Coordinates of C-alpha atoms in Angstrom, one line a residue:
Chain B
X1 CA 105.7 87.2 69.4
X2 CA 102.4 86.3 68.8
X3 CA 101.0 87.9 71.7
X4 CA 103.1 91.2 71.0
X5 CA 101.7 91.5 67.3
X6 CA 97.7 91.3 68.7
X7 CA 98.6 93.2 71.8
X8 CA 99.5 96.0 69.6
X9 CA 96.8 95.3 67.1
X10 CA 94.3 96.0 70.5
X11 CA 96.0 99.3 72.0
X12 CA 95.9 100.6 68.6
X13 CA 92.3 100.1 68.4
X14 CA 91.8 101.7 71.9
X15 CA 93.5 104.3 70.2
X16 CA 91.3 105.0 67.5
X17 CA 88.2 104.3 69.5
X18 CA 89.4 107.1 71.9
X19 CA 90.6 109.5 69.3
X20 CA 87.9 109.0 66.6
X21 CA 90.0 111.4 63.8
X22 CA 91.3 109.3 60.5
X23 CA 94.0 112.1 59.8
X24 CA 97.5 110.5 58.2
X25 CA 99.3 111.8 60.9
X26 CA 97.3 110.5 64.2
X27 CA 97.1 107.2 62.5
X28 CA 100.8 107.7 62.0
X29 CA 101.3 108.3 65.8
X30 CA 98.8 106.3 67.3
X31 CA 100.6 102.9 65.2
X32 CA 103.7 104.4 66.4
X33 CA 102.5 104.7 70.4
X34 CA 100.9 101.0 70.3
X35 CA 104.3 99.5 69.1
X36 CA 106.1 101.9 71.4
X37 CA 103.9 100.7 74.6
X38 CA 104.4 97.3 73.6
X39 CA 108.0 97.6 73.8
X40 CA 108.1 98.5 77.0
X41 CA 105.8 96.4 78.1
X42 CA 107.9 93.6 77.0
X43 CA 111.1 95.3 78.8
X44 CA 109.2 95.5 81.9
X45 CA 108.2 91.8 81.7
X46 CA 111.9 90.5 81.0
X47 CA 113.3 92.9 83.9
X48 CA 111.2 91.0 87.1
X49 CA 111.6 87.8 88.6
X50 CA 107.6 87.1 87.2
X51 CA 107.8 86.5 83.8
X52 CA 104.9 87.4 81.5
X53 CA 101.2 86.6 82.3
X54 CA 99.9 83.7 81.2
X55 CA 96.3 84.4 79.0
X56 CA 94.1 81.9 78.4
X57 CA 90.5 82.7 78.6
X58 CA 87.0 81.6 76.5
X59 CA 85.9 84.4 75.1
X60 CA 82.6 84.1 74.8
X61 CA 82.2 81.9 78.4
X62 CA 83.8 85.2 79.5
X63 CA 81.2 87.3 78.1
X64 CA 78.5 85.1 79.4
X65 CA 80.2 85.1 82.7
X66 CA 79.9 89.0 82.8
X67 CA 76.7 89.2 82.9
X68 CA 75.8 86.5 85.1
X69 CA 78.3 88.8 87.5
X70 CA 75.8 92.3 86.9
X71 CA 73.0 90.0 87.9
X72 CA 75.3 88.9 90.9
X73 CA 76.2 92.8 91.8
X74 CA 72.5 93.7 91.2
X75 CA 71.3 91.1 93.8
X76 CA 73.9 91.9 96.7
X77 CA 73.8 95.4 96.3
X78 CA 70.2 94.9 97.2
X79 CA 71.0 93.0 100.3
X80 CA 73.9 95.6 101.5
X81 CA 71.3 98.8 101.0
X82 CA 68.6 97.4 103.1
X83 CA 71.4 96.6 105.7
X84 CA 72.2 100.3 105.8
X85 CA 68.9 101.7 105.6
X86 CA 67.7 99.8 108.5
X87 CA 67.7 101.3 111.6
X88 CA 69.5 98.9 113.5
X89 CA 71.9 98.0 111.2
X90 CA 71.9 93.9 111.3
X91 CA 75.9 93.2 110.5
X92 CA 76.7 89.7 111.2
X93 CA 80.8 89.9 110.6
X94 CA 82.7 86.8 109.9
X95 CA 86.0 85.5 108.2
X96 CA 85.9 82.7 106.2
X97 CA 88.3 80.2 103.7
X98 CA 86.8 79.8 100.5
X99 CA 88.8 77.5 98.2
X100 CA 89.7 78.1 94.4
X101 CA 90.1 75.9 91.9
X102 CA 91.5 77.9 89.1
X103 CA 95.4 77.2 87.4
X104 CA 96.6 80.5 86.3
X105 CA 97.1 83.6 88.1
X106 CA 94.5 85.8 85.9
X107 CA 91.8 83.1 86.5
X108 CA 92.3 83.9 90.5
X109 CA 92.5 87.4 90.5
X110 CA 89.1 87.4 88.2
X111 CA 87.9 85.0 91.0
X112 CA 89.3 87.1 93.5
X113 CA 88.2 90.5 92.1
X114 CA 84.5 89.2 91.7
X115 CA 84.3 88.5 95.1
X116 CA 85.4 92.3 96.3
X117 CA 83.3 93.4 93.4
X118 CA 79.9 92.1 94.8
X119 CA 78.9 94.0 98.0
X120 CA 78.6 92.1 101.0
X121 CA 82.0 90.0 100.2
X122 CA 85.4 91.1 100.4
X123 CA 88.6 89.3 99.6
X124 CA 91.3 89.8 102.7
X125 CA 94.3 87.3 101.8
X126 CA 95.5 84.8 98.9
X127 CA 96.8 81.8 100.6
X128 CA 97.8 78.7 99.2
X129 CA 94.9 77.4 97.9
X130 CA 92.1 79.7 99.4
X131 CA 91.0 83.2 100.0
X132 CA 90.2 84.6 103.0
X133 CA 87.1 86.6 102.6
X134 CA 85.5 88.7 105.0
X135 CA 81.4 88.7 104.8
X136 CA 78.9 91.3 106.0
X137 CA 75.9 89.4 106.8
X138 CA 77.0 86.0 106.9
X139 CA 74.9 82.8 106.4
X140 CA 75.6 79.0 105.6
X141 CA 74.4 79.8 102.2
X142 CA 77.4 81.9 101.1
X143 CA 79.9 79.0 101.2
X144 CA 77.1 77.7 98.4
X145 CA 76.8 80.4 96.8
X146 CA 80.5 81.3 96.5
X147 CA 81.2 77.7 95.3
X148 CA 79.4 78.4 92.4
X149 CA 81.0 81.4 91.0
X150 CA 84.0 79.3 91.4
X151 CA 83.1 77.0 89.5
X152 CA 81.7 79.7 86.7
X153 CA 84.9 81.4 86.7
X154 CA 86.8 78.1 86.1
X155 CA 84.5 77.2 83.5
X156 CA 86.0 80.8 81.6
X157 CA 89.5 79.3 81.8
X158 CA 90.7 78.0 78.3
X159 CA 93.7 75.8 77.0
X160 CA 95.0 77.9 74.3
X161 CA 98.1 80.4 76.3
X162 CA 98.5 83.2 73.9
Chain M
X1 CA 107.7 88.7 100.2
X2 CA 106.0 90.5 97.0
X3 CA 104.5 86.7 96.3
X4 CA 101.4 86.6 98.3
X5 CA 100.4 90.3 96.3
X6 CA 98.9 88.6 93.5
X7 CA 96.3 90.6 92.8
X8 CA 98.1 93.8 93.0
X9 CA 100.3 92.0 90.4
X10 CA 98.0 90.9 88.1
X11 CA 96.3 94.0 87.9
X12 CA 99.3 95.6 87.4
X13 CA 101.0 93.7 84.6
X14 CA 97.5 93.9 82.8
X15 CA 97.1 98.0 83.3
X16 CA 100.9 99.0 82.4
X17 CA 100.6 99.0 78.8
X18 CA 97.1 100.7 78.9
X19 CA 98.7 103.4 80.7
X20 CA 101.3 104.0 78.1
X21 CA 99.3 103.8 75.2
X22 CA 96.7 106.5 77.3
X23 CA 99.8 108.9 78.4
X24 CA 101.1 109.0 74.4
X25 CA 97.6 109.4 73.6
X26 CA 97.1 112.3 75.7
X27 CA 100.5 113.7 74.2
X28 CA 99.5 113.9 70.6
X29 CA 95.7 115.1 70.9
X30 CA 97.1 118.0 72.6
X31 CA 95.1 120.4 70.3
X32 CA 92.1 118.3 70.3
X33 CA 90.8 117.5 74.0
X34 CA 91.9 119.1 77.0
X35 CA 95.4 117.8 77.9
X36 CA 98.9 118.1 76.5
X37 CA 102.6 117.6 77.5
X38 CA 102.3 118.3 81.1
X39 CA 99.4 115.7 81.8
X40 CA 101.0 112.9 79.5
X41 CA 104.3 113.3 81.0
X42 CA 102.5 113.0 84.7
X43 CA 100.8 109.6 83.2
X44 CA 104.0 108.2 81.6
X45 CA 105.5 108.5 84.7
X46 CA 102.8 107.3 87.0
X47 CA 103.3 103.8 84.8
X48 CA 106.8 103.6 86.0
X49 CA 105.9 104.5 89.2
X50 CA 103.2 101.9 89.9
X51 CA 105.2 99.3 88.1
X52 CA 107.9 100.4 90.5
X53 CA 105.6 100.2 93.3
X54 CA 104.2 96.8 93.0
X55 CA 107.1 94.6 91.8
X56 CA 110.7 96.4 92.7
X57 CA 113.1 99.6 92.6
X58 CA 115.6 97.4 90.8
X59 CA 113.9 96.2 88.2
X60 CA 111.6 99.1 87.4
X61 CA 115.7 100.5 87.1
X62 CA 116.2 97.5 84.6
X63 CA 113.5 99.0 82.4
X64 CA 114.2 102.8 82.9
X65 CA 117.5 103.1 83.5
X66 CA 118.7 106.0 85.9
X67 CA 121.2 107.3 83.6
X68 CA 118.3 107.5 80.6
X69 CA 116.3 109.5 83.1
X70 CA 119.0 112.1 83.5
X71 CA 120.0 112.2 79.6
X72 CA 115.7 112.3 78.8
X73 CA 115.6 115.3 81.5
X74 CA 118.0 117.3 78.9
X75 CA 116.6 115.9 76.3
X76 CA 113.2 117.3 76.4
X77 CA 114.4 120.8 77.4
X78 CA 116.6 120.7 74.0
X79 CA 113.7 119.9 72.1
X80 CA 112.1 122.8 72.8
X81 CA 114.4 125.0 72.6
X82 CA 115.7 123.2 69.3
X83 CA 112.2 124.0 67.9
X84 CA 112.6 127.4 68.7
X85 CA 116.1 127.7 66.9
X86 CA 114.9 125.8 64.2
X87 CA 112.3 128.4 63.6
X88 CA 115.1 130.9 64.1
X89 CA 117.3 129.5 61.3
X90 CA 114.0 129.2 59.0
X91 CA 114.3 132.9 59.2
X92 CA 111.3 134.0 61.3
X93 CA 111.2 134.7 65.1
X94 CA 112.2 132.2 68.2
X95 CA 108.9 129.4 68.6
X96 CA 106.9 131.6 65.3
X97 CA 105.6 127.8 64.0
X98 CA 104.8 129.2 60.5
X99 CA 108.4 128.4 59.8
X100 CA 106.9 124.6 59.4
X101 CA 104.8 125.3 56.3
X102 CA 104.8 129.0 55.3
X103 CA 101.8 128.6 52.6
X104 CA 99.2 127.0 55.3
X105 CA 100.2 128.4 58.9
X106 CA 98.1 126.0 60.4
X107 CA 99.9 123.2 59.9
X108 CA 102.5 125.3 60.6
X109 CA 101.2 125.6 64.0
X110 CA 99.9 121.9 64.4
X111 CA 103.6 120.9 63.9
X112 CA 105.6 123.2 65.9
X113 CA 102.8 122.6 69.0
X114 CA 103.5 118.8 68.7
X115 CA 107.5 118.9 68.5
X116 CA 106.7 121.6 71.7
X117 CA 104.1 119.4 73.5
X118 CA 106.6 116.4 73.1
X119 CA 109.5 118.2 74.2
X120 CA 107.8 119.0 77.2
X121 CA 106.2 115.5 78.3
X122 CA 109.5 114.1 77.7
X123 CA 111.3 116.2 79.9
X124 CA 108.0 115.8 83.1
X125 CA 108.6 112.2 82.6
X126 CA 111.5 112.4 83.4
X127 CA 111.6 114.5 86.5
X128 CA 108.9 113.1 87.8
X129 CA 110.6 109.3 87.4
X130 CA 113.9 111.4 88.9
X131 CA 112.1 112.6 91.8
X132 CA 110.4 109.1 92.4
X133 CA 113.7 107.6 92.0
X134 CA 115.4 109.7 94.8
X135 CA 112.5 109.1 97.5
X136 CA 112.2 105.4 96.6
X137 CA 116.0 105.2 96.7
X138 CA 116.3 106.9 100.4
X139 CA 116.8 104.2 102.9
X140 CA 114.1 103.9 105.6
X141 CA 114.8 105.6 108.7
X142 CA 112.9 103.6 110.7
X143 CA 112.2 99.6 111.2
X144 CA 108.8 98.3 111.4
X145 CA 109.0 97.8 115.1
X146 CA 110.0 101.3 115.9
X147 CA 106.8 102.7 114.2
Chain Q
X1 CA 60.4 121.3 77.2
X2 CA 61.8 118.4 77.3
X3 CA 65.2 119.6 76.1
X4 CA 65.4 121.2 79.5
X5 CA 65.0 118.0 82.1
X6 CA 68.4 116.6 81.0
X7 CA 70.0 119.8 82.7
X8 CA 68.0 119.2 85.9
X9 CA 68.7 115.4 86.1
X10 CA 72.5 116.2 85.8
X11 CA 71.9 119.0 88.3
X12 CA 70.2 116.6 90.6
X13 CA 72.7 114.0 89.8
X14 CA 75.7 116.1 90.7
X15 CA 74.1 117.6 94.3
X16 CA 74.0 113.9 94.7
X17 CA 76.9 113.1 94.4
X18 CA 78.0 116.6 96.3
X19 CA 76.3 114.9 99.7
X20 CA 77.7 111.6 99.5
X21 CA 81.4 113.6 99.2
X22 CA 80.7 115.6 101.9
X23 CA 79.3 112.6 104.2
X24 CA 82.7 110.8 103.0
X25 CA 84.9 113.6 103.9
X26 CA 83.0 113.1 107.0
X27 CA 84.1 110.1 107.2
X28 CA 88.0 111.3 106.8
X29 CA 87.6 113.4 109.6
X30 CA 86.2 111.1 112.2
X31 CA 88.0 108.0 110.9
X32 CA 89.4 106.1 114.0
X33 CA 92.1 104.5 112.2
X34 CA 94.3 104.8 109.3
X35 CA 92.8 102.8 106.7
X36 CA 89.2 104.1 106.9
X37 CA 90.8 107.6 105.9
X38 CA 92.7 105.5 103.3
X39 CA 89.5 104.0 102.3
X40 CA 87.7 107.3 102.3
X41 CA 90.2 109.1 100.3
X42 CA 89.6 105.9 97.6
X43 CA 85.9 106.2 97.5
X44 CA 86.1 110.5 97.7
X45 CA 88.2 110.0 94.3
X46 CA 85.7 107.3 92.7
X47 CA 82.9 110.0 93.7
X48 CA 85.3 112.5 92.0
X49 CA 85.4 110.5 88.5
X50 CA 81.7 110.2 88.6
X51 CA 81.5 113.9 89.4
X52 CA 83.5 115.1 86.5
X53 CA 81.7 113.0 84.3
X54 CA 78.5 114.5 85.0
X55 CA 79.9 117.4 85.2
X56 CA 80.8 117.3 81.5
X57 CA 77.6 116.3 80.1
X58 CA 76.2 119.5 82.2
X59 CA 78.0 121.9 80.6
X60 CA 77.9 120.3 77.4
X61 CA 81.8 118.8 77.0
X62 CA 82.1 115.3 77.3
X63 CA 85.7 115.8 76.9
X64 CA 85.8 116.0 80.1
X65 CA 86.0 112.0 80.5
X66 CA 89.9 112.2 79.4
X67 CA 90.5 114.2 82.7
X68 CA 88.3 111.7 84.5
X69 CA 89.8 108.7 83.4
X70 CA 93.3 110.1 84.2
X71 CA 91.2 110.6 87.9
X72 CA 90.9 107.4 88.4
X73 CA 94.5 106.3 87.4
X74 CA 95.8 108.7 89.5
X75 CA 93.2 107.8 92.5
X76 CA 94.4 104.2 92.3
X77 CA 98.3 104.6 92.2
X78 CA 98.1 106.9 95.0
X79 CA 95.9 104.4 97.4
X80 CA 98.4 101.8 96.7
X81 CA 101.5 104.0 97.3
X82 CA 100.3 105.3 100.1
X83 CA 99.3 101.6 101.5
X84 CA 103.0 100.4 100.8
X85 CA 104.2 103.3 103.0
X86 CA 102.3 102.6 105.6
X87 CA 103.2 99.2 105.1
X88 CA 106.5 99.2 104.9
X89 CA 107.6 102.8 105.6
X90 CA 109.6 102.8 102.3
X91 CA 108.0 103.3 98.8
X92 CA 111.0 101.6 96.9
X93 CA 112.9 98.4 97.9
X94 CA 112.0 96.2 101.2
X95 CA 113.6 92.8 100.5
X96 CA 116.9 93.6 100.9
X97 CA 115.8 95.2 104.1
X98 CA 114.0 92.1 105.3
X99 CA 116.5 89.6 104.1
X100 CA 119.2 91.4 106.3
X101 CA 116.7 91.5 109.5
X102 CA 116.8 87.6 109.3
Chain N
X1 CA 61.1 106.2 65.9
X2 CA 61.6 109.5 68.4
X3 CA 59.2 107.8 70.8
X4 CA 61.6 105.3 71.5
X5 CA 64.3 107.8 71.6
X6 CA 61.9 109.9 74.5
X7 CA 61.5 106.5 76.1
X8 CA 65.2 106.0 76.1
X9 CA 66.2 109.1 77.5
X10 CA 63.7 108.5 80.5
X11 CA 65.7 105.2 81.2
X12 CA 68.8 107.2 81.2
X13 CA 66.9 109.5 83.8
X14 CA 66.3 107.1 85.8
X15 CA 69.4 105.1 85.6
X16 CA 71.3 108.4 86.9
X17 CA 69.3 109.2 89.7
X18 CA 69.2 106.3 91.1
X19 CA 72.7 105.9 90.4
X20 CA 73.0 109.1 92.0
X21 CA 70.9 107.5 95.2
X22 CA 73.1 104.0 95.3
X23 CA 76.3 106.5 95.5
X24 CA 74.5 108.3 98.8
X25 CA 73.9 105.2 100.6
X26 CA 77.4 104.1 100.0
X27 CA 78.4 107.3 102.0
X28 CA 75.6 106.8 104.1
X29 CA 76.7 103.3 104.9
X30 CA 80.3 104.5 105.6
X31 CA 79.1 107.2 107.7
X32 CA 76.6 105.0 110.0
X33 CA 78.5 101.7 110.1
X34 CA 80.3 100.9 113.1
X35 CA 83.9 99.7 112.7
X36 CA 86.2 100.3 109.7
X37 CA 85.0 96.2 108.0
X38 CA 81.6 96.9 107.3
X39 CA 82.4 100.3 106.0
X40 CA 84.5 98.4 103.5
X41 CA 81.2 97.2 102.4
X42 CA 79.6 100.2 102.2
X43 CA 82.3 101.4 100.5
X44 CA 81.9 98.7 97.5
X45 CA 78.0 100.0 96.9
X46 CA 79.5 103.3 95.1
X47 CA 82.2 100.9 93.2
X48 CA 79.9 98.4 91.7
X49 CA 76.0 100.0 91.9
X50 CA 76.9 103.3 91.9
X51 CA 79.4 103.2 88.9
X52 CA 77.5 100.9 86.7
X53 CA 74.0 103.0 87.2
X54 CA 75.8 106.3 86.3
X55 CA 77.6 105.8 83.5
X56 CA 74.7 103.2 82.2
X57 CA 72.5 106.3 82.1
X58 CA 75.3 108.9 80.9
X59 CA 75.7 106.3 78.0
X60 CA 72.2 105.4 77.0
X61 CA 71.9 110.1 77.5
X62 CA 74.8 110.0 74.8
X63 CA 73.8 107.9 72.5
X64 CA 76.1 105.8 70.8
X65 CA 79.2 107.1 69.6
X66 CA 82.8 107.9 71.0
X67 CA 81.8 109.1 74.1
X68 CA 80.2 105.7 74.8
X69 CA 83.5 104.1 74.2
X70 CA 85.0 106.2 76.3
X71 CA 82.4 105.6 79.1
X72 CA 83.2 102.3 78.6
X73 CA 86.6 102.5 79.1
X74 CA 85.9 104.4 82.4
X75 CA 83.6 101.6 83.3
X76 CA 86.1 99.0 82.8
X77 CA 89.0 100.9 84.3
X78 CA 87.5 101.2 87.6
X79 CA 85.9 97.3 88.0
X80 CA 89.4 96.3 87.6
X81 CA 90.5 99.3 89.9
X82 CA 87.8 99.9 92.3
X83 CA 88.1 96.4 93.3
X84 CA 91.8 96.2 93.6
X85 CA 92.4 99.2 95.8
X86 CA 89.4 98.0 98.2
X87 CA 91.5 94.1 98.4
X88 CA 94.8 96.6 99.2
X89 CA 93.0 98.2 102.1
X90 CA 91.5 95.6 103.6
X91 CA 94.7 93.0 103.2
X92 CA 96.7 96.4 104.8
X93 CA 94.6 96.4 107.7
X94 CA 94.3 92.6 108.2
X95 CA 98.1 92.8 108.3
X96 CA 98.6 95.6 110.5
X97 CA 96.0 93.4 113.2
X98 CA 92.7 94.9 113.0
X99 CA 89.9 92.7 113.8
X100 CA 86.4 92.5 112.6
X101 CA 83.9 93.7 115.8
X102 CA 81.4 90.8 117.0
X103 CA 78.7 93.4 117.8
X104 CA 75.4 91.4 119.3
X105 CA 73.0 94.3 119.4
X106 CA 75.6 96.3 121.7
X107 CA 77.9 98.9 121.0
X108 CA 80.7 97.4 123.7
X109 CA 82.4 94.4 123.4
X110 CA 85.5 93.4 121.4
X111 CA 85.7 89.6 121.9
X112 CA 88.2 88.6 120.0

């Protein structure tokens, strides 16, 4: 119940961030769309066999762990545009497991999504407890490297479910 | 089989209600920004439609019932039309929005536009989810091996 | 004077991004397989969002970003529908299907 | 005060051309790169560089008001998005059996 009252709270201020006009009656709608979208959001989540998502993140960890990810995206973007630009183009292709240590299903598909969103590293297949990711120019030091933004994205994972 | 798409499920459950809230949005700034029934009716649908992509037929039909989506198809149409005869019985011409507020005729118009604009999202959310429905519903002609 | 370099940056910006569709839909044409013109297709509609976008500061109506944003939406849902097909050659149920193959 | 504003405006500048120049070596890459799992690299250059730089500099051109928001929003939409439909193409096309090349400075060879 909690969750429904601030998820409504939130789409109604993505409402009036994207509209921008105080008149009576947008308010009016926009209150009446936010508690109408949560609605059937809550349908939807009652009618499949997976229940509800389970939140639980730091915020400000999170925010932190943003940009420590633009730096990330900066960096391998670098290393994938000197790959193309070079006239033989020096791909060294492999598939590898990298294993995650985060509980809840959001914390894994942030772990997951980071991956795909650096250059250079793509995320092929959840299995059990690892990811197979496929690399573009692949060294020893990825395994390091990919351990630690593991480890950052765990660190983003709080206690309190709302 | 749907378990090992977790991604595509957490994605999903986190974008659905964003959609919603940006398909009624689109809706009611109609006069505002470009957009109006037609697009918002395309994006209510398209939450259904992913929603019924990623997780299943049946419970996307839990949510949205098929009978709704037959009774909203009508619905919308006789919204419009309603607006029209309600301008009718107000004594002016069929869809003249004055009727609303004869001293300021633009609010006149603001009003009738949105009971129009609504009228007509309602009713492409609804086919759209009816047309979805009946090529989602259509058993596959051909196994996986055959292909 | 310098109200006028904003117009060519955008101009420049959006002949950028002009090339890089045309090398993409390159890209669908040759494509050997299915999923690079399914990968294509995806990056032709990011390219599109980002065109729009500038395309709206050109000519002066950032209102434009509504119809980007519905773009990208749109851009997304179909890559994954069409995926599914191709996946599984239905776009509604498969379990039942599967369960009964067993 | 408007010298910082000049100076900001030449960051945004800058920002969208070389936005502009990340988005056509993404195409570039996809065009030159040999088989369809390094183009999936390429691809993610425009995603992540390419996004971020453009609508950086269309923000900071703006100023800040609404249409940052909704910039924002954009932004946001498609690093949850972009990276999602690249994972659905390439767990697709992992399914359906196509394997990365092992290319050692020849074009010919499939070992897999």
């Amino acid at each position: 119940m909690l969750r429904s009252i601030f998820t409504a709270i939130f789409l109604f201020a993505l409402w009036y961030l994207m509209s921008g006009i105080d008149k009576t009656l947008t308010l009016v709608l926009g209150a009446g769309s936010s508690v109408f979208a949560v609605w059937i959001v809550r349908r939807m989540d009652d009618a499949s066999n997976f229940k509800r998502l389970s939140v639980h993140l730091r915020p400000i960890e999170f925010v932190k762990y943003i940009f420590w990810v633009l730096a990330e995206i900066a960096k391998s973007n670098w290393t994938v545009i000197k790959i193309v630009l070079s006239p033989n183009m020096d791909i060294k292709q492999k598939m590898y497991k990298v294993p995650f240590s985060q509980k809840s299903d959001l914390g894994q598909a942030i772990f997951a999504n980071t991956i795909t969103l650096t250059p250079g590293t793509i995320t092929v297949e959840v299995e059990g407890d690892h990811f197979l990711v496929h690399g573009l120019s692949y060294s020893l030091d990825d395994h390091a490297a990919l351990a630690d933004m593991d480890r950052r994205v765990s660190k983003t994972e709080g206690i309190v479910d709302l | 089989m749907i378990f090992h798409h977790l991604i595509l499920r957490v994605v999903t459950k986190l974008l659905v209600g964003t959609i919603i809230l940006f398909a009624l949005y689109v809706q009611f700034h109609g006069d505002f920004s470009p957009g109006g029934g037609f697009q918002a009716g395309v994006i209510m649908a398209v939450a259904f439609i992913l929603y019924g992509i990623v997780f299943s037929l049946e419970s996307v039909k839990k949510v949205f019932p098929e009978w709704l989506v037959h009774k909203i198809l009508a619905l919308g149409v006789l919204i419009y039309a309603g607006t029209g005869i309600a301008t009718m019985l107000l004594g002016y011409d069929f869809l003249d929005y004055d009727a609303f507020a004869p001293l300021h005729p633009t609010h006149g118009q603001h009003w009738g536009l949105l009971a129009i604009e609504f009228g007509v999202g309602v009713t492409v959310t609804g086919v759209m989810v009816a047309i979805y429905y009946a090529f989602a519903g259509r058993p596959p002609s051909l196994t996986d091996e055959d292909w | 004077m310098i109200s006028t370099v904003p117009h060519f940056v955008f101009l420049i910006a959006l002949l950028m991004l002009f090339i890089a569709m045309i090398l993409v839909l390159l890209r669908l044409y040759k494509g050997p397989t299915l999923y690079d013109r399914v990968l294509s297709t995806n990056s032709f509609g990011t390219q599109t969002v980002l065109f729009i976008g500038v395309l709206g500061f050109l000519s002066g109506r950032p209102d434009f970003l509504d119809i980007a944003l519905l773009y990208a939406l749109i851009n997304f849902v179909s890559t994954i529908a069409i995926l599914k097909f191709f996946r599984y050659r239905a776009i509604g149920d498969i379990l039942i299907k599967r369960e009964a193959k067993k | 005060m408007s010298i910082f504003l000049e100076f900001l405006q030449v960051i945004a500048w800058i920002c969208i051309l070389s936005g502009g120049i990340l988005v056509i070596i993404g195409a570039l890459g996809s065009l030159r790169f040999p088989d369809f799992w390094s183009r999936l690299h390429a691809a993610s250059v425009t995603d992540s560089g390419g996004v971020i730089l453009l609508l950086l500099g269309m923000g900071i051109h703006s100023g800040f008001n609404l249409i940052t928001f909704k910039l924002l929003l954009i932004g946001v939409f498609l690093f949850i998005t972009g990276p999602t439909s690249s994972h659905a193409v390439a767990n697709a096309a992992w399914v359906s059996g196509i394997k990365p090349l092992r290319k050692k400075h020849k074009k010919s060879g499939i070992d897999k």
